[in-house]
PDB file of C-alpha atoms in Angstrom:
ATOM      1  CA  MET A   1     142.181  85.135 144.332  1.00  0.00           C
ATOM      2  CA  PRO A   2     142.361  84.278 148.051  1.00  0.00           C
ATOM      3  CA  GLU A   3     142.119  87.107 150.565  1.00  0.00           C
ATOM      4  CA  ALA A   4     145.575  88.607 150.992  1.00  0.00           C
ATOM      5  CA  ALA A   5     147.533  89.652 154.073  1.00  0.00           C
ATOM      6  CA  PHE A   6     148.716  93.057 152.910  1.00  0.00           C
ATOM      7  CA  PRO A   7     152.017  94.500 154.102  1.00  0.00           C
ATOM      8  CA  LEU A   8     152.935  97.747 155.762  1.00  0.00           C
ATOM      9  CA  THR A   9     155.319  98.961 153.090  1.00  0.00           C
ATOM     10  CA  MET A  10     155.905  98.027 149.468  1.00  0.00           C
ATOM     11  CA  LEU A  11     158.338  99.391 146.890  1.00  0.00           C
ATOM     12  CA  SER A  12     157.432  98.907 143.238  1.00  0.00           C
ATOM     13  CA  PHE A  13     159.959  99.567 140.449  1.00  0.00           C
ATOM     14  CA  LEU A  14     158.181 100.734 137.291  1.00  0.00           C
ATOM     15  CA  ARG A  15     159.175 101.899 133.841  1.00  0.00           C
ATOM     16  CA  GLY A  16     155.856 103.286 132.582  1.00  0.00           C
ATOM     17  CA  THR A  17     153.760 104.682 135.414  1.00  0.00           C
ATOM     18  CA  ASN A  18     150.211 105.508 134.339  1.00  0.00           C
ATOM     19  CA  ALA A  19     149.447 102.219 132.608  1.00  0.00           C
ATOM     20  CA  GLY A  20     150.674  98.666 132.458  1.00  0.00           C
ATOM     21  CA  ILE A  21     151.120  95.927 135.033  1.00  0.00           C
ATOM     22  CA  GLY A  22     153.155  98.043 137.473  1.00  0.00           C
ATOM     23  CA  TYR A  23     150.380 100.600 137.733  1.00  0.00           C
ATOM     24  CA  ALA A  24     147.834  97.807 138.241  1.00  0.00           C
ATOM     25  CA  ASP A  25     150.005  96.254 140.986  1.00  0.00           C
ATOM     26  CA  CYS A  26     150.000  99.573 142.827  1.00  0.00           C
ATOM     27  CA  PHE A  27     146.237  99.840 142.406  1.00  0.00           C
ATOM     28  CA  HIS A  28     145.423  96.389 143.762  1.00  0.00           C
ATOM     29  CA  LEU A  29     147.758  96.568 146.764  1.00  0.00           C
ATOM     30  CA  ALA A  30     147.240 100.206 147.761  1.00  0.00           C
ATOM     31  CA  ARG A  31     143.458  99.985 147.669  1.00  0.00           C
ATOM     32  CA  LYS A  32     143.705  97.120 150.177  1.00  0.00           C
ATOM     33  CA  GLY A  33     145.819  99.171 152.568  1.00  0.00           C
ATOM     34  CA  ALA A  34     149.443  98.705 151.535  1.00  0.00           C
ATOM     35  CA  ARG A  35     151.706 101.750 151.656  1.00  0.00           C
ATOM     36  CA  VAL A  36     153.283 101.864 148.205  1.00  0.00           C
ATOM     37  CA  TYR A  37     156.310 103.691 146.869  1.00  0.00           C
ATOM     38  CA  MET A  38     156.191 103.963 143.098  1.00  0.00           C
ATOM     39  CA  GLY A  39     159.736 104.072 141.711  1.00  0.00           C
ATOM     40  CA  ALA A  40     159.786 106.027 138.444  1.00  0.00           C
ATOM     41  CA  ARG A  41     162.098 108.494 136.721  1.00  0.00           C
ATOM     42  CA  SER A  42     159.411 110.991 135.678  1.00  0.00           C
ATOM     43  CA  GLU A  43     157.805 112.878 138.557  1.00  0.00           C
ATOM     44  CA  GLU A  44     155.188 114.336 136.228  1.00  0.00           C
ATOM     45  CA  ARG A  45     154.051 110.921 135.020  1.00  0.00           C
ATOM     46  CA  ALA A  46     154.271 109.417 138.512  1.00  0.00           C
ATOM     47  CA  GLN A  47     152.133 112.150 140.040  1.00  0.00           C
ATOM     48  CA  ALA A  48     149.620 111.774 137.202  1.00  0.00           C
ATOM     49  CA  ALA A  49     149.469 108.043 137.904  1.00  0.00           C
ATOM     50  CA  ILE A  50     149.013 108.659 141.639  1.00  0.00           C
ATOM     51  CA  ALA A  51     146.173 111.088 140.946  1.00  0.00           C
ATOM     52  CA  GLN A  52     144.617 108.477 138.652  1.00  0.00           C
ATOM     53  CA  LEU A  53     144.905 105.848 141.392  1.00  0.00           C
ATOM     54  CA  GLU A  54     143.204 108.133 143.894  1.00  0.00           C
ATOM     55  CA  GLU A  55     140.403 108.832 141.422  1.00  0.00           C
ATOM     56  CA  ALA A  56     139.994 105.041 141.106  1.00  0.00           C
ATOM     57  CA  GLY A  57     139.457 104.690 144.853  1.00  0.00           C
ATOM     58  CA  VAL A  58     142.935 104.437 146.417  1.00  0.00           C
ATOM     59  CA  GLU A  59     143.161 106.382 149.678  1.00  0.00           C
ATOM     60  CA  LYS A  60     145.039 109.671 149.324  1.00  0.00           C
ATOM     61  CA  GLY A  61     148.631 109.382 150.556  1.00  0.00           C
ATOM     62  CA  LYS A  62     148.819 105.593 150.197  1.00  0.00           C
ATOM     63  CA  VAL A  63     151.046 105.866 147.106  1.00  0.00           C
ATOM     64  CA  GLU A  64     154.164 108.039 146.941  1.00  0.00           C
ATOM     65  CA  TRP A  65     156.650 108.721 144.168  1.00  0.00           C
ATOM     66  CA  LEU A  66     160.268 107.647 144.575  1.00  0.00           C
ATOM     67  CA  ASP A  67     162.721 109.315 142.172  1.00  0.00           C
ATOM     68  CA  LEU A  68     164.294 106.378 140.359  1.00  0.00           C
ATOM     69  CA  ASP A  69     166.062 106.154 137.015  1.00  0.00           C
ATOM     70  CA  LEU A  70     167.222 102.609 136.267  1.00  0.00           C
ATOM     71  CA  THR A  71     169.516 103.867 133.518  1.00  0.00           C
ATOM     72  CA  TYR A  72     172.051 105.231 136.000  1.00  0.00           C
ATOM     73  CA  PRO A  73     173.386 102.982 138.789  1.00  0.00           C
ATOM     74  CA  LYS A  74     174.279 105.818 141.151  1.00  0.00           C
ATOM     75  CA  LYS A  75     170.729 107.157 140.887  1.00  0.00           C
ATOM     76  CA  VAL A  76     169.380 103.684 141.695  1.00  0.00           C
ATOM     77  CA  LYS A  77     171.523 103.567 144.828  1.00  0.00           C
ATOM     78  CA  ALA A  78     170.531 107.113 145.797  1.00  0.00           C
ATOM     79  CA  ALA A  79     166.850 106.234 145.381  1.00  0.00           C
ATOM     80  CA  ALA A  80     167.227 103.171 147.609  1.00  0.00           C
ATOM     81  CA  GLU A  81     169.047 105.208 150.244  1.00  0.00           C
ATOM     82  CA  GLY A  82     166.350 107.884 150.047  1.00  0.00           C
ATOM     83  CA  PHE A  83     163.711 105.231 150.610  1.00  0.00           C
ATOM     84  CA  MET A  84     165.540 103.923 153.690  1.00  0.00           C
ATOM     85  CA  GLU A  85     165.614 107.442 155.151  1.00  0.00           C
ATOM     86  CA  LYS A  86     161.809 107.492 154.967  1.00  0.00           C
ATOM     87  CA  GLU A  87     161.032 103.947 156.057  1.00  0.00           C
ATOM     88  CA  SER A  88     162.455 101.544 158.607  1.00  0.00           C
ATOM     89  CA  ARG A  89     160.974  98.444 156.977  1.00  0.00           C
ATOM     90  CA  LEU A  90     160.177  96.941 153.590  1.00  0.00           C
ATOM     91  CA  ASP A  91     157.763  94.021 153.285  1.00  0.00           C
ATOM     92  CA  ILE A  92     157.572  93.642 149.513  1.00  0.00           C
ATOM     93  CA  LEU A  93     160.006  94.533 146.757  1.00  0.00           C
ATOM     94  CA  LEU A  94     158.241  94.269 143.420  1.00  0.00           C
ATOM     95  CA  ASN A  95     160.472  94.458 140.334  1.00  0.00           C
ATOM     96  CA  ASN A  96     158.198  95.049 137.376  1.00  0.00           C
ATOM     97  CA  ALA A  97     160.255  97.408 135.213  1.00  0.00           C
ATOM     98  CA  GLY A  98     160.756  95.885 131.813  1.00  0.00           C
ATOM     99  CA  SER A  99     160.721  96.741 128.148  1.00  0.00           C
ATOM    100  CA  ARG A 100     161.241  95.064 124.807  1.00  0.00           C
ATOM    101  CA  LEU A 101     162.462  98.321 123.286  1.00  0.00           C
ATOM    102  CA  TRP A 102     165.623 100.113 124.311  1.00  0.00           C
ATOM    103  CA  SER A 103     168.750 101.702 122.939  1.00  0.00           C
ATOM    104  CA  PHE A 104     172.313 100.867 123.857  1.00  0.00           C
ATOM    105  CA  PRO A 105     173.901 103.077 126.544  1.00  0.00           C
ATOM    106  CA  ASP A 106     176.272 105.921 125.787  1.00  0.00           C
ATOM    107  CA  GLY A 107     179.245 104.164 127.368  1.00  0.00           C
ATOM    108  CA  SER A 108     179.076 105.868 130.752  1.00  0.00           C
ATOM    109  CA  VAL A 109     177.590 102.698 132.244  1.00  0.00           C
ATOM    110  CA  GLY A 110     178.311 100.073 129.617  1.00  0.00           C
ATOM    111  CA  VAL A 111     175.401  97.720 130.319  1.00  0.00           C
ATOM    112  CA  LEU A 112     171.905  97.787 128.856  1.00  0.00           C
ATOM    113  CA  ASP A 113     169.518  99.393 131.314  1.00  0.00           C
ATOM    114  CA  THR A 114     167.259  96.325 131.067  1.00  0.00           C
ATOM    115  CA  MET A 115     170.036  94.346 132.790  1.00  0.00           C
ATOM    116  CA  MET A 116     170.188  96.499 135.961  1.00  0.00           C
ATOM    117  CA  ILE A 117     170.073  94.479 139.185  1.00  0.00           C
ATOM    118  CA  LYS A 118     169.349  96.017 142.582  1.00  0.00           C
ATOM    119  CA  TYR A 119     171.228  94.997 145.753  1.00  0.00           C
ATOM    120  CA  THR A 120     170.963  98.022 148.063  1.00  0.00           C
ATOM    121  CA  LEU A 121     167.618  97.207 149.686  1.00  0.00           C
ATOM    122  CA  LEU A 122     168.413  93.628 150.726  1.00  0.00           C
ATOM    123  CA  PRO A 123     169.659  94.545 154.251  1.00  0.00           C
ATOM    124  CA  LEU A 124     166.403  96.384 154.944  1.00  0.00           C
ATOM    125  CA  LEU A 125     164.366  93.409 153.736  1.00  0.00           C
ATOM    126  CA  LYS A 126     166.375  91.135 156.025  1.00  0.00           C
ATOM    127  CA  ARG A 127     165.816  93.423 159.022  1.00  0.00           C
ATOM    128  CA  THR A 128     162.089  93.469 158.343  1.00  0.00           C
ATOM    129  CA  ALA A 129     162.040  89.665 158.176  1.00  0.00           C
ATOM    130  CA  GLU A 130     163.644  89.325 161.625  1.00  0.00           C
ATOM    131  CA  ASP A 131     160.191  89.585 163.202  1.00  0.00           C
ATOM    132  CA  PRO A 132     158.613  86.104 162.864  1.00  0.00           C
ATOM    133  CA  SER A 133     155.191  87.687 162.360  1.00  0.00           C
ATOM    134  CA  ASP A 134     156.308  89.441 159.169  1.00  0.00           C
ATOM    135  CA  ASP A 135     156.101  87.951 155.698  1.00  0.00           C
ATOM    136  CA  VAL A 136     158.763  89.492 153.437  1.00  0.00           C
ATOM    137  CA  ARG A 137     158.842  88.812 149.703  1.00  0.00           C
ATOM    138  CA  ILE A 138     160.774  89.833 146.591  1.00  0.00           C
ATOM    139  CA  VAL A 139     158.715  89.465 143.409  1.00  0.00           C
ATOM    140  CA  THR A 140     160.040  89.834 139.865  1.00  0.00           C
ATOM    141  CA  LEU A 141     157.838  89.934 136.807  1.00  0.00           C
ATOM    142  CA  ALA A 142     158.633  86.988 134.553  1.00  0.00           C
ATOM    143  CA  SER A 143     157.651  86.198 130.979  1.00  0.00           C
ATOM    144  CA  ASP A 144     157.064  83.187 128.772  1.00  0.00           C
ATOM    145  CA  SER A 145     159.430  84.951 126.342  1.00  0.00           C
ATOM    146  CA  LEU A 146     162.094  83.198 128.367  1.00  0.00           C
ATOM    147  CA  ALA A 147     161.466  80.155 126.171  1.00  0.00           C
ATOM    148  CA  LEU A 148     163.263  81.963 123.331  1.00  0.00           C
ATOM    149  CA  VAL A 149     166.642  81.315 124.960  1.00  0.00           C
ATOM    150  CA  LYS A 150     166.289  77.542 124.637  1.00  0.00           C
ATOM    151  CA  GLY A 151     169.177  76.202 122.598  1.00  0.00           C
ATOM    152  CA  LEU A 152     171.183  79.428 122.837  1.00  0.00           C
ATOM    153  CA  ASP A 153     174.558  79.581 124.556  1.00  0.00           C
ATOM    154  CA  VAL A 154     173.739  82.405 126.978  1.00  0.00           C
ATOM    155  CA  ARG A 155     176.476  83.487 129.388  1.00  0.00           C
ATOM    156  CA  PHE A 156     176.935  86.222 131.993  1.00  0.00           C
ATOM    157  CA  ARG A 157     180.712  86.487 132.308  1.00  0.00           C
ATOM    158  CA  SER A 158     181.300  90.081 131.281  1.00  0.00           C
ATOM    159  CA  VAL A 159     179.819  93.340 130.025  1.00  0.00           C
ATOM    160  CA  GLU A 160     180.166  91.948 126.490  1.00  0.00           C
ATOM    161  CA  ASP A 161     177.915  89.022 127.397  1.00  0.00           C
ATOM    162  CA  TYR A 162     175.317  91.389 128.853  1.00  0.00           C
ATOM    163  CA  ASN A 163     175.351  93.559 125.736  1.00  0.00           C
ATOM    164  CA  ARG A 164     175.251  90.709 123.231  1.00  0.00           C
ATOM    165  CA  GLU A 165     172.919  91.563 120.346  1.00  0.00           C
ATOM    166  CA  PHE A 166     171.936  87.988 119.315  1.00  0.00           C
ATOM    167  CA  LYS A 167     171.989  88.880 115.632  1.00  0.00           C
ATOM    168  CA  GLU A 168     171.708  85.188 114.799  1.00  0.00           C
ATOM    169  CA  ALA A 169     168.174  85.072 116.247  1.00  0.00           C
ATOM    170  CA  SER A 170     165.127  85.670 114.042  1.00  0.00           C
ATOM    171  CA  ASP A 171     163.886  88.373 116.437  1.00  0.00           C
ATOM    172  CA  SER A 172     167.000  89.774 118.107  1.00  0.00           C
ATOM    173  CA  ASP A 173     165.139  92.421 120.130  1.00  0.00           C
ATOM    174  CA  ARG A 174     162.760  89.878 121.634  1.00  0.00           C
ATOM    175  CA  CYS A 175     165.645  87.509 122.230  1.00  0.00           C
ATOM    176  CA  ARG A 176     167.573  90.153 124.175  1.00  0.00           C
ATOM    177  CA  TYR A 177     164.438  90.829 126.191  1.00  0.00           C
ATOM    178  CA  ALA A 178     164.165  87.104 126.911  1.00  0.00           C
ATOM    179  CA  VAL A 179     167.760  87.072 128.175  1.00  0.00           C
ATOM    180  CA  THR A 180     166.887  89.785 130.705  1.00  0.00           C
ATOM    181  CA  LYS A 181     164.039  87.570 131.890  1.00  0.00           C
ATOM    182  CA  LEU A 182     166.463  84.645 132.148  1.00  0.00           C
ATOM    183  CA  ALA A 183     168.693  86.847 134.303  1.00  0.00           C
ATOM    184  CA  ASP A 184     165.677  87.631 136.516  1.00  0.00           C
ATOM    185  CA  ALA A 185     164.883  83.920 136.917  1.00  0.00           C
ATOM    186  CA  LEU A 186     168.499  83.005 137.660  1.00  0.00           C
ATOM    187  CA  TYR A 187     168.904  85.823 140.168  1.00  0.00           C
ATOM    188  CA  ALA A 188     165.681  84.813 141.937  1.00  0.00           C
ATOM    189  CA  ARG A 189     166.954  81.251 142.214  1.00  0.00           C
ATOM    190  CA  ALA A 190     170.417  82.273 143.429  1.00  0.00           C
ATOM    191  CA  LEU A 191     169.081  84.823 145.900  1.00  0.00           C
ATOM    192  CA  GLN A 192     166.649  82.291 147.347  1.00  0.00           C
ATOM    193  CA  ARG A 193     169.520  79.852 147.891  1.00  0.00           C
ATOM    194  CA  GLN A 194     171.550  82.569 149.634  1.00  0.00           C
ATOM    195  CA  LEU A 195     168.640  83.547 151.869  1.00  0.00           C
ATOM    196  CA  ASN A 196     167.918  79.909 152.729  1.00  0.00           C
ATOM    197  CA  ALA A 197     171.562  79.413 153.710  1.00  0.00           C
ATOM    198  CA  ALA A 198     171.358  82.478 155.960  1.00  0.00           C
ATOM    199  CA  ASN A 199     168.080  81.245 157.493  1.00  0.00           C
ATOM    200  CA  ALA A 200     166.362  84.445 156.321  1.00  0.00           C
ATOM    201  CA  PRO A 201     162.619  83.695 155.899  1.00  0.00           C
ATOM    202  CA  ILE A 202     162.258  85.778 152.733  1.00  0.00           C
ATOM    203  CA  LEU A 203     160.484  84.385 149.673  1.00  0.00           C
ATOM    204  CA  VAL A 204     161.878  85.223 146.224  1.00  0.00           C
ATOM    205  CA  LEU A 205     159.287  84.700 143.519  1.00  0.00           C
ATOM    206  CA  SER A 206     158.926  85.006 139.751  1.00  0.00           C
ATOM    207  CA  ALA A 207     155.393  85.818 138.579  1.00  0.00           C
ATOM    208  CA  ASP A 208     154.291  85.403 134.962  1.00  0.00           C
ATOM    209  CA  PRO A 209     151.345  87.672 134.064  1.00  0.00           C
ATOM    210  CA  GLY A 210     150.587  85.884 130.805  1.00  0.00           C
ATOM    211  CA  TRP A 211     149.610  87.842 127.698  1.00  0.00           C
ATOM    212  CA  VAL A 212     148.779  91.380 128.827  1.00  0.00           C
ATOM    213  CA  TRP A 213     147.958  94.249 126.478  1.00  0.00           C
ATOM    214  CA  THR A 214     150.166  97.023 127.873  1.00  0.00           C
ATOM    215  CA  PRO A 215     151.510 100.206 126.256  1.00  0.00           C
ATOM    216  CA  GLY A 216     154.831  98.411 125.803  1.00  0.00           C
ATOM    217  CA  VAL A 217     153.200  95.561 123.897  1.00  0.00           C
ATOM    218  CA  SER A 218     151.102  97.876 121.737  1.00  0.00           C
ATOM    219  CA  ALA A 219     154.278  99.805 120.800  1.00  0.00           C
ATOM    220  CA  ILE A 220     155.968  96.740 119.258  1.00  0.00           C
ATOM    221  CA  PRO A 221     156.647  97.891 115.668  1.00  0.00           C
ATOM    222  CA  PHE A 222     155.367  94.876 113.722  1.00  0.00           C
ATOM    223  CA  LEU A 223     152.045  94.982 115.616  1.00  0.00           C
ATOM    224  CA  GLN A 224     151.496  98.501 114.302  1.00  0.00           C
ATOM    225  CA  LYS A 225     151.724  97.514 110.638  1.00  0.00           C
ATOM    226  CA  PRO A 226     148.403  97.960 108.765  1.00  0.00           C
ATOM    227  CA  ALA A 227     148.486  94.371 107.496  1.00  0.00           C
ATOM    228  CA  TRP A 228     148.531  93.101 111.080  1.00  0.00           C
ATOM    229  CA  LYS A 229     145.539  95.115 112.310  1.00  0.00           C
ATOM    230  CA  PRO A 230     142.907  92.338 111.884  1.00  0.00           C
ATOM    231  CA  VAL A 231     145.192  89.769 113.543  1.00  0.00           C
ATOM    232  CA  VAL A 232     146.055  92.148 116.395  1.00  0.00           C
ATOM    233  CA  ALA A 233     142.369  92.919 116.972  1.00  0.00           C
ATOM    234  CA  LEU A 234     141.566  89.201 117.164  1.00  0.00           C
ATOM    235  CA  LEU A 235     144.504  88.498 119.488  1.00  0.00           C
ATOM    236  CA  ARG A 236     143.475  91.308 121.817  1.00  0.00           C
ATOM    237  CA  LEU A 237     140.007  89.796 121.979  1.00  0.00           C
ATOM    238  CA  VAL A 238     140.852  86.130 122.505  1.00  0.00           C
ATOM    239  CA  ALA A 239     144.403  85.992 123.928  1.00  0.00           C
ATOM    240  CA  PHE A 240     145.257  89.163 125.825  1.00  0.00           C
ATOM    241  CA  VAL A 241     143.949  90.548 129.113  1.00  0.00           C
ATOM    242  CA  ASP A 242     144.086  94.121 130.359  1.00  0.00           C
ATOM    243  CA  PRO A 243     146.714  95.159 132.958  1.00  0.00           C
ATOM    244  CA  ILE A 244     144.273  95.144 135.885  1.00  0.00           C
ATOM    245  CA  GLU A 245     143.666  91.435 135.295  1.00  0.00           C
ATOM    246  CA  GLY A 246     147.264  90.760 134.235  1.00  0.00           C
ATOM    247  CA  ALA A 247     148.506  92.006 137.602  1.00  0.00           C
ATOM    248  CA  HIS A 248     146.681  89.236 139.462  1.00  0.00           C
ATOM    249  CA  SER A 249     149.668  86.860 139.334  1.00  0.00           C
ATOM    250  CA  SER A 250     152.169  89.396 140.730  1.00  0.00           C
ATOM    251  CA  VAL A 251     149.730  90.547 143.430  1.00  0.00           C
ATOM    252  CA  PHE A 252     149.084  86.908 144.355  1.00  0.00           C
ATOM    253  CA  ALA A 253     152.852  86.336 144.620  1.00  0.00           C
ATOM    254  CA  ALA A 254     153.315  89.512 146.653  1.00  0.00           C
ATOM    255  CA  ALA A 255     150.573  89.135 149.218  1.00  0.00           C
ATOM    256  CA  SER A 256     148.574  85.903 149.187  1.00  0.00           C
ATOM    257  CA  PRO A 257     148.801  83.821 152.394  1.00  0.00           C
ATOM    258  CA  ALA A 258     148.596  80.705 150.188  1.00  0.00           C
ATOM    259  CA  VAL A 259     152.082  81.447 148.851  1.00  0.00           C
ATOM    260  CA  ARG A 260     153.610  81.423 152.337  1.00  0.00           C
ATOM    261  CA  GLU A 261     151.641  78.313 153.282  1.00  0.00           C
ATOM    262  CA  GLU A 262     153.064  76.444 150.263  1.00  0.00           C
ATOM    263  CA  ALA A 263     156.418  78.212 150.072  1.00  0.00           C
ATOM    264  CA  GLY A 264     158.270  75.164 148.767  1.00  0.00           C
ATOM    265  CA  ARG A 265     156.015  75.098 145.724  1.00  0.00           C
ATOM    266  CA  TRP A 266     156.599  78.720 144.736  1.00  0.00           C
ATOM    267  CA  LYS A 267     159.892  80.144 145.915  1.00  0.00           C
ATOM    268  CA  GLY A 268     162.859  80.735 143.645  1.00  0.00           C
ATOM    269  CA  ARG A 269     161.380  78.911 140.680  1.00  0.00           C
ATOM    270  CA  MET A 270     160.655  79.699 137.041  1.00  0.00           C
ATOM    271  CA  ALA A 271     159.879  77.478 134.073  1.00  0.00           C
ATOM    272  CA  TYR A 272     160.126  77.801 130.272  1.00  0.00           C
ATOM    273  CA  ALA A 273     163.872  77.271 129.738  1.00  0.00           C
ATOM    274  CA  PRO A 274     166.355  74.703 131.124  1.00  0.00           C
ATOM    275  CA  GLN A 275     168.898  77.498 131.700  1.00  0.00           C
ATOM    276  CA  ALA A 276     166.601  78.922 134.404  1.00  0.00           C
ATOM    277  CA  ASP A 277     167.480  75.921 136.600  1.00  0.00           C
ATOM    278  CA  ASP A 278     171.228  76.151 135.936  1.00  0.00           C
ATOM    279  CA  GLU A 279     172.779  76.949 139.307  1.00  0.00           C
ATOM    280  CA  ALA A 280     176.247  77.411 137.822  1.00  0.00           C
ATOM    281  CA  LEU A 281     174.885  79.996 135.393  1.00  0.00           C
ATOM    282  CA  ALA A 282     173.064  81.715 138.265  1.00  0.00           C
ATOM    283  CA  ASP A 283     176.311  81.898 140.243  1.00  0.00           C
ATOM    284  CA  GLU A 284     178.079  83.286 137.164  1.00  0.00           C
ATOM    285  CA  LEU A 285     175.418  85.988 136.866  1.00  0.00           C
ATOM    286  CA  CYS A 286     175.762  86.996 140.517  1.00  0.00           C
ATOM    287  CA  LYS A 287     179.557  87.053 140.400  1.00  0.00           C
ATOM    288  CA  SER A 288     179.737  89.187 137.262  1.00  0.00           C
ATOM    289  CA  THR A 289     177.071  91.671 138.394  1.00  0.00           C
ATOM    290  CA  GLU A 290     178.857  92.155 141.714  1.00  0.00           C
ATOM    291  CA  GLU A 291     182.103  92.816 139.847  1.00  0.00           C
ATOM    292  CA  ILE A 292     180.371  95.281 137.506  1.00  0.00           C
ATOM    293  CA  VAL A 293     178.734  97.112 140.416  1.00  0.00           C
ATOM    294  CA  ARG A 294     182.079  97.372 142.212  1.00  0.00           C
ATOM    295  CA  GLY A 295     183.564  98.754 138.999  1.00  0.00           C
ATOM    296  CA  TRP A 296     180.969 101.512 139.085  1.00  0.00           C
ATOM    297  CA  GLY A 297     182.191 102.434 142.571  1.00  0.00           C
ATOM    298  CA  LEU A 298     178.943 101.449 144.290  1.00  0.00           C
TER     299      LEU A 298
END
């Protein structure tokens, strides 16, 4: 990896905190001098992860916990507002919360928590980018699972579309996960277009870590079946990498000078499915999410 120009402040949204790619992102960036806020809903797990990072060589105080529960929109907004009370700038927003496994909500929100989209921090990112010497980026973790949506009629018109179960698919859980990754790719593309139109020099990037053996992957039910153990052991050996290595792509996207130097090659793009390049679908996603957020009173 090329030497990186590390930012003053970074906010990383995580689901699991003491393992996985999000933890590794925090490790790589904080040990090089970035000030990192780790967004997580469990203070106990976050503080354990921070202690683990410091034991691994990260300077004490470089990583802080931000109380964040993606399941509840008002808590997401409150967390973002709390962050802005502490900091006057944000150089990198790293969205790496993701999971294959979830349950449907209780009806108080009405949208799967994997489909949450965050708007509140964009004004702060724009203010940070007003200084020409700053390099502001929004990075979302992508996945080659996105290829599973090829041939499917995926729409984002309503809450019903967001909560579609895809029972016709051979692996409905993985398919729903892939749709969240499609939403990430579409939002990155749409947001980059909006920022370009506003002449805001912010890069929006999708980073694919490849096959990474994380706690979320190891918890997939069929991989835990006894009959699969020899296959899983072989796959871990020849196909998967550990999270510290798997985080290289997201850290590269977040901080490498090469990305800014070749911005046209990287920004707002994602492969794997033709729907990811569908600007009309991206606009539909943005319109519906804005309507849903307004309906929540945010």
